[in-house]
mmCIF file of C-alpha atoms and ligand atoms in Angstrom:
data_model
loop_
_atom_site.group_PDB
_atom_site.id
_atom_site.type_symbol
_atom_site.label_atom_id
_atom_site.label_comp_id
_atom_site.label_asym_id
_atom_site.label_seq_id
_atom_site.Cartn_x
_atom_site.Cartn_y
_atom_site.Cartn_z
ATOM 1 C CA MET K 1 56.232 169.372 29.771
ATOM 2 C CA ALA K 2 53.771 168.671 26.958
ATOM 3 C CA ASN K 3 55.335 168.800 23.521
ATOM 4 C CA LYS K 4 52.742 170.174 21.100
ATOM 5 C CA ASN K 5 54.241 168.273 18.185
ATOM 6 C CA GLN K 6 53.997 165.011 20.069
ATOM 7 C CA THR K 7 51.884 162.319 18.416
ATOM 8 C CA LEU K 8 49.222 160.395 20.337
ATOM 9 C CA GLY K 9 51.340 157.258 20.074
ATOM 10 C CA GLU K 10 54.386 158.982 21.597
ATOM 11 C CA PHE K 11 52.195 160.518 24.324
ATOM 12 C CA ILE K 12 50.722 157.141 25.300
ATOM 13 C CA ILE K 13 54.176 155.550 25.595
ATOM 14 C CA GLN K 14 55.605 158.537 27.498
ATOM 15 C CA ASN K 15 52.724 158.543 30.007
ATOM 16 C CA GLN K 16 52.274 154.803 30.347
ATOM 17 C CA THR K 17 54.506 154.640 33.408
ATOM 18 C CA GLU K 18 52.310 157.273 35.134
ATOM 19 C CA PHE K 19 49.392 154.870 35.115
ATOM 20 C CA LYS K 20 49.496 152.724 38.229
ATOM 21 C CA TYR K 21 48.331 149.593 36.411
ATOM 22 C CA SER K 22 50.821 150.255 33.611
ATOM 23 C CA SER K 23 51.073 146.807 32.109
ATOM 24 C CA GLY K 24 50.711 148.251 28.618
ATOM 25 C CA GLU K 25 47.186 146.870 28.260
ATOM 26 C CA LEU K 26 45.532 150.254 28.776
ATOM 27 C CA SER K 27 47.910 151.791 26.252
ATOM 28 C CA ARG K 28 46.984 149.116 23.721
ATOM 29 C CA LEU K 29 43.329 149.754 24.517
ATOM 30 C CA ILE K 30 43.635 153.492 23.883
ATOM 31 C CA ASN K 31 45.539 152.701 20.686
ATOM 32 C CA SER K 32 42.730 150.451 19.454
ATOM 33 C CA ILE K 33 40.220 153.232 20.102
ATOM 34 C CA ARG K 34 42.497 155.556 18.137
ATOM 35 C CA LEU K 35 42.428 153.158 15.171
ATOM 36 C CA ALA K 36 38.647 152.630 15.273
ATOM 37 C CA ALA K 37 38.154 156.402 15.468
ATOM 38 C CA LYS K 38 40.149 156.879 12.262
ATOM 39 C CA VAL K 39 37.982 154.343 10.424
ATOM 40 C CA VAL K 40 34.723 155.877 11.690
ATOM 41 C CA ASN K 41 36.022 159.373 10.920
ATOM 42 C CA HIS K 42 36.613 158.337 7.312
ATOM 43 C CA GLU K 43 32.977 157.239 6.955
ATOM 44 C CA VAL K 44 31.546 160.239 8.856
ATOM 45 C CA ASN K 45 33.458 162.611 6.570
ATOM 46 C CA LYS K 46 31.949 161.091 3.430
ATOM 47 C CA ALA K 47 28.508 160.400 4.917
ATOM 48 C CA GLY K 48 26.922 162.781 2.408
ATOM 49 C CA LEU K 49 28.365 160.923 -0.525
ATOM 50 C CA VAL K 50 27.451 157.331 0.054
ATOM 51 C CA ASP K 51 24.313 155.533 1.026
ATOM 52 C CA ILE K 52 25.020 155.351 4.748
ATOM 53 C CA LEU K 53 22.670 158.180 5.660
ATOM 54 C CA GLY K 54 19.197 157.712 6.904
ATOM 55 C CA ALA K 55 17.785 155.229 9.346
ATOM 56 C CA ALA K 56 19.085 151.663 9.263
ATOM 57 C CA GLY K 57 15.492 150.525 9.782
ATOM 58 C CA ASP K 58 16.182 149.163 13.250
ATOM 59 C CA THR K 59 15.569 150.884 16.536
ATOM 60 C CA ASN K 60 17.840 150.579 19.588
ATOM 61 C CA ILE K 61 16.660 149.616 23.089
ATOM 62 C CA GLN K 62 15.833 153.280 23.646
ATOM 63 C CA GLY K 63 13.290 153.053 20.810
ATOM 64 C CA GLU K 64 15.382 155.489 18.725
ATOM 65 C CA ASP K 65 15.809 154.967 14.976
ATOM 66 C CA GLN K 66 19.316 153.579 14.420
ATOM 67 C CA GLN K 67 20.998 155.672 11.740
ATOM 68 C CA LYS K 68 23.225 153.573 9.485
ATOM 69 C CA LEU K 69 26.299 155.422 10.745
ATOM 70 C CA ASP K 70 25.270 154.576 14.337
ATOM 71 C CA VAL K 71 25.250 150.909 13.432
ATOM 72 C CA TYR K 72 28.461 151.222 11.422
ATOM 73 C CA ALA K 73 30.346 152.985 14.235
ATOM 74 C CA ASN K 74 29.085 150.449 16.765
ATOM 75 C CA ASP K 75 30.314 147.557 14.599
ATOM 76 C CA ILE K 76 33.730 149.160 13.965
ATOM 77 C CA PHE K 77 34.475 149.821 17.633
ATOM 78 C CA ILE K 78 33.268 146.371 18.735
ATOM 79 C CA LYS K 79 35.224 144.524 16.003
ATOM 80 C CA THR K 80 38.398 146.549 16.666
ATOM 81 C CA LEU K 81 38.263 145.915 20.414
ATOM 82 C CA ILE K 82 37.595 142.193 19.905
ATOM 83 C CA ASN K 83 40.296 141.757 17.228
ATOM 84 C CA ARG K 84 42.896 143.447 19.418
ATOM 85 C CA GLU K 85 42.051 140.962 22.205
ATOM 86 C CA ILE K 86 42.476 143.514 24.977
ATOM 87 C CA VAL K 87 39.093 143.626 26.729
ATOM 88 C CA CYS K 88 36.938 140.979 28.408
ATOM 89 C CA GLY K 89 33.607 142.728 27.800
ATOM 90 C CA ILE K 90 31.886 145.602 25.998
ATOM 91 C CA ALA K 91 28.634 147.482 26.628
ATOM 92 C CA SER K 92 27.249 149.854 24.033
ATOM 93 C CA GLU K 93 24.334 152.252 23.962
ATOM 94 C CA GLU K 94 23.398 150.542 20.670
ATOM 95 C CA GLU K 95 23.380 147.017 22.146
ATOM 96 C CA ASP K 96 20.524 145.709 24.293
ATOM 97 C CA ASP K 97 22.879 143.689 26.531
ATOM 98 C CA PHE K 98 26.613 143.632 27.283
ATOM 99 C CA ILE K 99 28.962 141.584 25.061
ATOM 100 C CA THR K 100 31.089 138.838 26.630
ATOM 101 C CA ILE K 101 34.341 138.311 24.771
ATOM 102 C CA SER K 102 35.106 134.631 25.103
ATOM 103 C CA GLY K 103 38.165 132.435 25.024
ATOM 104 C CA ASN K 104 41.430 133.806 26.317
ATOM 105 C CA ASN K 105 39.892 137.268 26.510
ATOM 106 C CA ASN K 106 38.435 136.301 29.882
ATOM 107 C CA LYS K 107 41.970 136.910 31.200
ATOM 108 C CA ASN K 108 41.845 140.582 30.141
ATOM 109 C CA LYS K 109 41.176 143.046 32.928
ATOM 110 C CA TYR K 110 39.315 145.901 31.237
ATOM 111 C CA VAL K 111 35.752 146.465 30.086
ATOM 112 C CA VAL K 112 34.721 149.272 27.714
ATOM 113 C CA LEU K 113 31.367 151.075 27.730
ATOM 114 C CA MET K 114 30.561 153.393 24.851
ATOM 115 C CA ASP K 115 28.168 155.534 22.910
ATOM 116 C CA PRO K 116 29.548 154.771 19.452
ATOM 117 C CA LEU K 117 27.983 157.750 17.717
ATOM 118 C CA ASP K 118 26.427 160.360 19.970
ATOM 119 C CA GLY K 119 24.335 163.117 18.421
ATOM 120 C CA SER K 120 23.520 160.902 15.466
ATOM 121 C CA SER K 121 20.329 162.859 14.707
ATOM 122 C CA ASN K 122 22.744 165.512 13.402
ATOM 123 C CA ILE K 123 24.361 163.203 10.851
ATOM 124 C CA ASP K 124 21.988 164.051 7.989
ATOM 125 C CA VAL K 125 22.447 167.800 8.493
ATOM 126 C CA ASN K 126 26.250 167.770 8.615
ATOM 127 C CA VAL K 127 26.574 168.812 12.245
ATOM 128 C CA SER K 128 29.349 167.445 14.481
ATOM 129 C CA VAL K 129 28.821 164.055 16.129
ATOM 130 C CA GLY K 130 31.008 162.103 18.525
ATOM 131 C CA THR K 131 32.012 158.814 20.111
ATOM 132 C CA ILE K 132 32.137 158.568 23.919
ATOM 133 C CA PHE K 133 34.037 155.807 25.756
ATOM 134 C CA SER K 134 34.544 154.752 29.356
ATOM 135 C CA ILE K 135 37.009 152.158 30.702
ATOM 136 C CA TYR K 136 36.846 150.180 33.977
ATOM 137 C CA ARG K 137 38.851 147.337 35.477
ATOM 138 C CA ARG K 138 36.615 144.268 35.803
ATOM 139 C CA VAL K 139 35.465 143.425 39.342
ATOM 140 C CA THR K 140 34.797 139.702 38.740
ATOM 141 C CA PRO K 141 37.671 137.145 38.808
ATOM 142 C CA GLU K 142 40.035 137.213 35.797
ATOM 143 C CA GLY K 143 39.592 134.057 33.714
ATOM 144 C CA SER K 144 35.816 133.963 34.191
ATOM 145 C CA PRO K 145 33.237 135.442 31.797
ATOM 146 C CA VAL K 146 32.227 139.013 32.633
ATOM 147 C CA THR K 147 28.955 139.573 34.450
ATOM 148 C CA ILE K 148 26.652 142.605 34.737
ATOM 149 C CA ASP K 149 28.578 143.600 37.888
ATOM 150 C CA ASP K 150 31.609 144.467 35.730
ATOM 151 C CA PHE K 151 29.485 147.113 33.968
ATOM 152 C CA LEU K 152 27.291 148.468 36.784
ATOM 153 C CA GLN K 153 30.185 150.260 38.499
ATOM 154 C CA PRO K 154 29.964 153.857 39.788
ATOM 155 C CA GLY K 155 31.756 156.398 37.603
ATOM 156 C CA ASN K 156 34.330 157.043 40.334
ATOM 157 C CA ARG K 157 35.765 153.606 39.437
ATOM 158 C CA GLN K 158 36.638 154.583 35.853
ATOM 159 C CA VAL K 159 40.324 154.181 34.960
ATOM 160 C CA ALA K 160 40.012 156.195 31.734
ATOM 161 C CA ALA K 161 37.392 157.970 29.620
ATOM 162 C CA GLY K 162 37.279 160.120 26.540
ATOM 163 C CA TYR K 163 35.520 161.170 23.383
ATOM 164 C CA ILE K 164 36.202 161.606 19.701
ATOM 165 C CA VAL K 165 34.555 164.666 18.128
ATOM 166 C CA TYR K 166 34.064 164.403 14.353
ATOM 167 C CA GLY K 167 33.832 168.138 13.746
ATOM 168 C CA THR K 168 35.584 170.781 11.643
ATOM 169 C CA SER K 169 38.565 168.715 12.672
ATOM 170 C CA THR K 170 38.590 165.300 14.291
ATOM 171 C CA MET K 171 39.907 165.192 17.845
ATOM 172 C CA ILE K 172 40.456 162.598 20.525
ATOM 173 C CA VAL K 173 40.130 164.029 24.055
ATOM 174 C CA TYR K 174 40.792 161.627 26.930
ATOM 175 C CA SER K 175 42.104 161.163 30.446
ATOM 176 C CA THR K 176 43.626 158.259 32.401
ATOM 177 C CA GLY K 177 43.329 160.183 35.660
ATOM 178 C CA HIS K 178 46.187 162.624 35.136
ATOM 179 C CA GLY K 179 44.352 165.539 33.500
ATOM 180 C CA VAL K 180 42.735 165.864 30.086
ATOM 181 C CA ASN K 181 44.616 166.095 26.780
ATOM 182 C CA GLY K 182 43.281 166.741 23.262
ATOM 183 C CA PHE K 183 44.774 165.368 20.038
ATOM 184 C CA THR K 184 43.875 166.615 16.570
ATOM 185 C CA LEU K 185 43.958 164.309 13.549
ATOM 186 C CA ASN K 186 46.045 165.354 10.571
ATOM 187 C CA PRO K 187 43.927 163.571 7.941
ATOM 188 C CA ALA K 188 46.652 163.880 5.306
ATOM 189 C CA ILE K 189 48.854 161.443 7.207
ATOM 190 C CA GLY K 190 46.358 159.832 9.610
ATOM 191 C CA THR K 191 48.269 160.919 12.714
ATOM 192 C CA TYR K 192 46.883 162.578 15.855
ATOM 193 C CA TYR K 193 48.987 165.415 17.318
ATOM 194 C CA LEU K 194 48.831 166.865 20.846
ATOM 195 C CA SER K 195 47.021 170.132 20.090
ATOM 196 C CA HIS K 196 45.340 170.797 23.475
ATOM 197 C CA PRO K 197 47.613 169.764 26.375
ATOM 198 C CA ASN K 198 46.174 169.824 29.925
ATOM 199 C CA MET K 199 42.667 171.059 29.043
ATOM 200 C CA GLN K 200 41.005 172.974 31.882
ATOM 201 C CA PHE K 201 37.360 173.992 32.400
ATOM 202 C CA PRO K 202 37.334 177.724 33.306
ATOM 203 C CA GLU K 203 35.830 177.958 36.821
ATOM 204 C CA ASP K 204 33.266 180.426 35.479
ATOM 205 C CA GLY K 205 31.713 180.916 32.081
ATOM 206 C CA ASN K 206 28.921 182.705 30.291
ATOM 207 C CA ILE K 207 27.531 179.980 28.023
ATOM 208 C CA TYR K 208 24.553 177.832 28.974
ATOM 209 C CA SER K 209 23.560 174.844 26.836
ATOM 210 C CA VAL K 210 20.046 173.455 27.260
ATOM 211 C CA ASN K 211 17.191 172.611 24.902
ATOM 212 C CA GLU K 212 14.865 175.464 25.872
ATOM 213 C CA GLY K 213 12.166 173.949 23.657
ATOM 214 C CA ASN K 214 11.445 171.735 26.657
ATOM 215 C CA TYR K 215 11.223 174.697 29.055
ATOM 216 C CA VAL K 216 7.598 174.118 30.054
ATOM 217 C CA ARG K 217 8.465 170.529 31.037
ATOM 218 C CA PHE K 218 11.508 171.428 33.171
ATOM 219 C CA PRO K 219 11.671 171.207 36.981
ATOM 220 C CA GLN K 220 11.171 174.606 38.644
ATOM 221 C CA GLY K 221 14.837 174.816 39.661
ATOM 222 C CA VAL K 222 15.963 174.579 36.029
ATOM 223 C CA LYS K 223 13.415 177.204 34.966
ATOM 224 C CA ASP K 224 14.703 179.502 37.724
ATOM 225 C CA TYR K 225 18.325 178.937 36.673
ATOM 226 C CA ILE K 226 17.537 179.680 33.006
ATOM 227 C CA LYS K 227 15.858 182.938 34.021
ATOM 228 C CA TYR K 228 18.945 183.744 36.131
ATOM 229 C CA CYS K 229 21.151 183.201 33.041
ATOM 230 C CA GLN K 230 18.923 185.515 31.004
ATOM 231 C CA LYS K 231 18.677 188.340 33.566
ATOM 232 C CA GLU K 232 20.390 191.691 32.789
ATOM 233 C CA GLU K 233 22.676 191.815 35.822
ATOM 234 C CA GLY K 234 26.449 191.747 36.343
ATOM 235 C CA ASP K 235 28.053 189.543 33.661
ATOM 236 C CA ARG K 236 24.628 188.338 32.503
ATOM 237 C CA PRO K 237 22.669 187.712 30.337
ATOM 238 C CA TYR K 238 24.745 184.674 29.328
ATOM 239 C CA THR K 239 24.946 183.314 25.792
ATOM 240 C CA SER K 240 22.745 180.347 24.853
ATOM 241 C CA ARG K 241 24.535 177.768 22.698
ATOM 242 C CA TYR K 242 23.003 174.317 22.058
ATOM 243 C CA ILE K 243 24.205 172.111 19.191
ATOM 244 C CA GLY K 244 22.169 169.037 20.107
ATOM 245 C CA SER K 245 25.368 167.001 20.235
ATOM 246 C CA LEU K 246 26.658 166.467 23.786
ATOM 247 C CA VAL K 247 30.269 165.950 22.710
ATOM 248 C CA SER K 248 30.315 169.215 20.742
ATOM 249 C CA ASP K 249 28.554 171.282 23.429
ATOM 250 C CA PHE K 250 30.827 169.824 26.114
ATOM 251 C CA HIS K 251 33.978 170.415 24.049
ATOM 252 C CA ARG K 252 33.121 174.082 23.388
ATOM 253 C CA ASN K 253 32.158 174.689 27.023
ATOM 254 C CA MET K 254 35.394 173.093 28.281
ATOM 255 C CA ILE K 255 37.432 175.463 26.117
ATOM 256 C CA LYS K 256 35.357 178.637 26.630
ATOM 257 C CA GLY K 257 33.624 178.017 29.979
ATOM 258 C CA GLY K 258 29.979 177.054 30.248
ATOM 259 C CA ILE K 259 27.370 174.651 31.553
ATOM 260 C CA TYR K 260 25.452 171.890 29.749
ATOM 261 C CA ILE K 261 22.142 170.798 31.235
ATOM 262 C CA TYR K 262 19.875 167.918 30.209
ATOM 263 C CA PRO K 263 17.298 167.885 33.012
ATOM 264 C CA ASN K 264 14.614 165.396 33.830
ATOM 265 C CA ASN K 265 11.292 166.625 32.521
ATOM 266 C CA SER K 266 7.671 165.547 32.258
ATOM 267 C CA LYS K 267 8.475 163.683 29.013
ATOM 268 C CA ASN K 268 11.732 162.107 30.307
ATOM 269 C CA PRO K 269 11.218 161.624 34.072
ATOM 270 C CA GLU K 270 14.877 160.487 34.534
ATOM 271 C CA GLY K 271 16.284 162.754 31.824
ATOM 272 C CA LYS K 272 17.484 161.546 28.417
ATOM 273 C CA LEU K 273 21.215 160.950 28.771
ATOM 274 C CA ARG K 274 22.530 157.520 29.783
ATOM 275 C CA LEU K 275 24.542 157.300 32.972
ATOM 276 C CA LEU K 276 26.981 154.618 31.797
ATOM 277 C CA TYR K 277 27.643 155.645 28.187
ATOM 278 C CA GLU K 278 27.394 159.473 28.308
ATOM 279 C CA CYS K 279 27.226 160.985 31.802
ATOM 280 C CA ASN K 280 29.924 158.995 33.635
ATOM 281 C CA PRO K 281 32.661 159.451 30.989
ATOM 282 C CA MET K 282 31.849 163.143 30.468
ATOM 283 C CA ALA K 283 31.660 163.715 34.242
ATOM 284 C CA TYR K 284 35.059 162.014 34.668
ATOM 285 C CA LEU K 285 36.572 164.292 32.019
ATOM 286 C CA ALA K 286 34.880 167.374 33.500
ATOM 287 C CA GLU K 287 36.335 166.694 36.954
ATOM 288 C CA GLN K 288 39.773 165.835 35.522
ATOM 289 C CA ALA K 289 39.650 169.256 33.832
ATOM 290 C CA GLY K 290 38.629 171.083 37.029
ATOM 291 C CA GLY K 291 34.912 171.212 36.262
ATOM 292 C CA SER K 292 32.059 169.290 37.877
ATOM 293 C CA ALA K 293 29.000 167.187 37.050
ATOM 294 C CA SER K 294 25.881 166.254 38.994
ATOM 295 C CA ASN K 295 22.265 165.229 38.526
ATOM 296 C CA GLY K 296 21.325 168.582 40.061
ATOM 297 C CA PHE K 297 21.845 167.263 43.591
ATOM 298 C CA THR K 298 24.364 164.364 43.618
ATOM 299 C CA ARG K 299 27.849 164.009 42.042
ATOM 300 C CA ILE K 300 27.380 161.901 38.883
ATOM 301 C CA LEU K 301 30.457 159.763 39.626
ATOM 302 C CA ASP K 302 29.002 158.684 42.990
ATOM 303 C CA ILE K 303 25.727 157.334 41.565
ATOM 304 C CA ASN K 304 25.523 153.543 41.872
ATOM 305 C CA PRO K 305 24.067 152.224 38.585
ATOM 306 C CA THR K 306 21.168 149.768 38.716
ATOM 307 C CA GLU K 307 20.770 148.982 35.006
ATOM 308 C CA LEU K 308 22.789 149.215 31.777
ATOM 309 C CA HIS K 309 20.660 151.844 30.023
ATOM 310 C CA GLN K 310 19.757 153.893 33.063
ATOM 311 C CA ARG K 311 19.182 157.607 32.423
ATOM 312 C CA VAL K 312 19.996 160.500 34.770
ATOM 313 C CA PRO K 313 19.540 164.281 34.701
ATOM 314 C CA PHE K 314 22.871 165.903 33.774
ATOM 315 C CA PHE K 315 24.406 169.241 34.835
ATOM 316 C CA CYS K 316 28.013 169.515 33.703
ATOM 317 C CA GLY K 317 30.666 172.152 33.155
ATOM 318 C CA SER K 318 32.362 175.098 34.844
ATOM 319 C CA LYS K 319 32.434 174.444 38.574
ATOM 320 C CA ASN K 320 30.854 177.711 39.722
ATOM 321 C CA MET K 321 28.084 177.518 37.102
ATOM 322 C CA VAL K 322 27.164 173.967 38.181
ATOM 323 C CA LEU K 323 27.178 175.102 41.817
ATOM 324 C CA LYS K 324 24.808 177.984 40.991
ATOM 325 C CA ALA K 325 22.441 175.669 39.088
ATOM 326 C CA GLU K 326 22.476 173.204 42.022
ATOM 327 C CA GLU K 327 21.596 176.106 44.340
ATOM 328 C CA PHE K 328 18.472 176.836 42.269
ATOM 329 C CA MET K 329 17.592 173.118 42.227
ATOM 330 C CA LYS K 330 17.927 172.899 46.008
ATOM 331 C CA ASN K 331 15.923 176.056 46.673
ATOM 332 C CA ALA K 332 13.109 174.882 44.393
ATOM 333 C CA SER K 333 12.987 171.263 45.609
ATOM 334 C CA PRO K 334 10.198 170.321 48.030
ATOM 335 C CA LYS K 335 11.303 171.091 51.591
ATOM 336 C CA SER K 336 12.444 167.718 52.932
HETATM 337 P P1 P6P V 1 17.433 166.820 22.437
HETATM 338 C C1 P6P V 1 22.003 163.152 21.229
HETATM 339 O O1 P6P V 1 20.912 162.303 20.946
HETATM 340 C C2 P6P V 1 21.990 163.410 22.729
HETATM 341 O O2 P6P V 1 22.141 162.209 23.411
HETATM 342 C C3 P6P V 1 23.094 164.401 23.085
HETATM 343 O O3 P6P V 1 24.227 164.261 22.294
HETATM 344 C C4 P6P V 1 22.417 165.743 22.889
HETATM 345 O O4 P6P V 1 22.970 166.778 23.717
HETATM 346 C C5 P6P V 1 20.969 165.457 23.280
HETATM 347 O O5 P6P V 1 20.765 164.057 23.094
HETATM 348 C C6 P6P V 1 19.989 166.225 22.417
HETATM 349 O O6 P6P V 1 18.691 165.898 22.859
HETATM 350 O O7 P6P V 1 16.254 166.227 23.164
HETATM 351 O O8 P6P V 1 17.749 168.232 22.936
HETATM 352 O O9 P6P V 1 17.360 166.754 20.942
#
């Protein structure tokens, strides 16, 4: 039985035995993410006060301006994971290639993939942003340097995933394969408390989240589904809610019921979201919470990655809403 006053540290220890690889390494890994999140949260919360706003001048491999806080968050998570000596490799949306952690770290069995600060275009306008992380066991021999194969694993091989949302309150939401739990930071004492035990996606919902500014570029199936959401019939029209920050839209939809869609379009033929750093971890969480996630046709977690920064179309949320959207995609796709 979840104790709502339980701290994240107590929760990790209590549930460590549930995890079949429970050697304590995963617990230490989650704890290091907890620490890094506190440091990043401190900077995000004062972003308006110090000169860490605005572009850092660089662009990442996606050609996107790197906001200073993007770079800062990336550095904090990488340094924390390396200093704690608990992973053998890291891949980040903000890094062109994966990072091999040398020396004794080759004996560690986990790799971490992350989007250190998702939704960063919202930083300058004080809208919620988030960190997304995904954890796999390495597939290459322990003791050897990691290779690309350790990172190009399908999402169904994840051993844990989660996000931190730096919003009206800061929360860590994560799963190690036994459901999804949310912890809220009490900033006065720097402790996370179990505020949302066993989070569940409602099977149905009435919120759809999509950037309708791209409507003319969407595939026909997405256009048809949006019109379905807007039609005066039964429990519709649905409510349109789009923050422009995946973590925030996902978090609201998981609590209230809803679907988030980032489709492929004429400008982004494979969609915008990255399979490894955004879609796989969020799809893992969605399924752990009773929801679902696909590219419109195929379960996200079954997609075999071919490159680190690969993008995929993303439909994610309440199971019955994703099913309905997939129905429209199938009916509109060229007859095979
Ligand atoms: P657009 C942020 O850059 C992000 O990756 C997601 O967090 C967000 O949902 C999406 O892109 C917003 O993209 O094209 O609608 O501004």
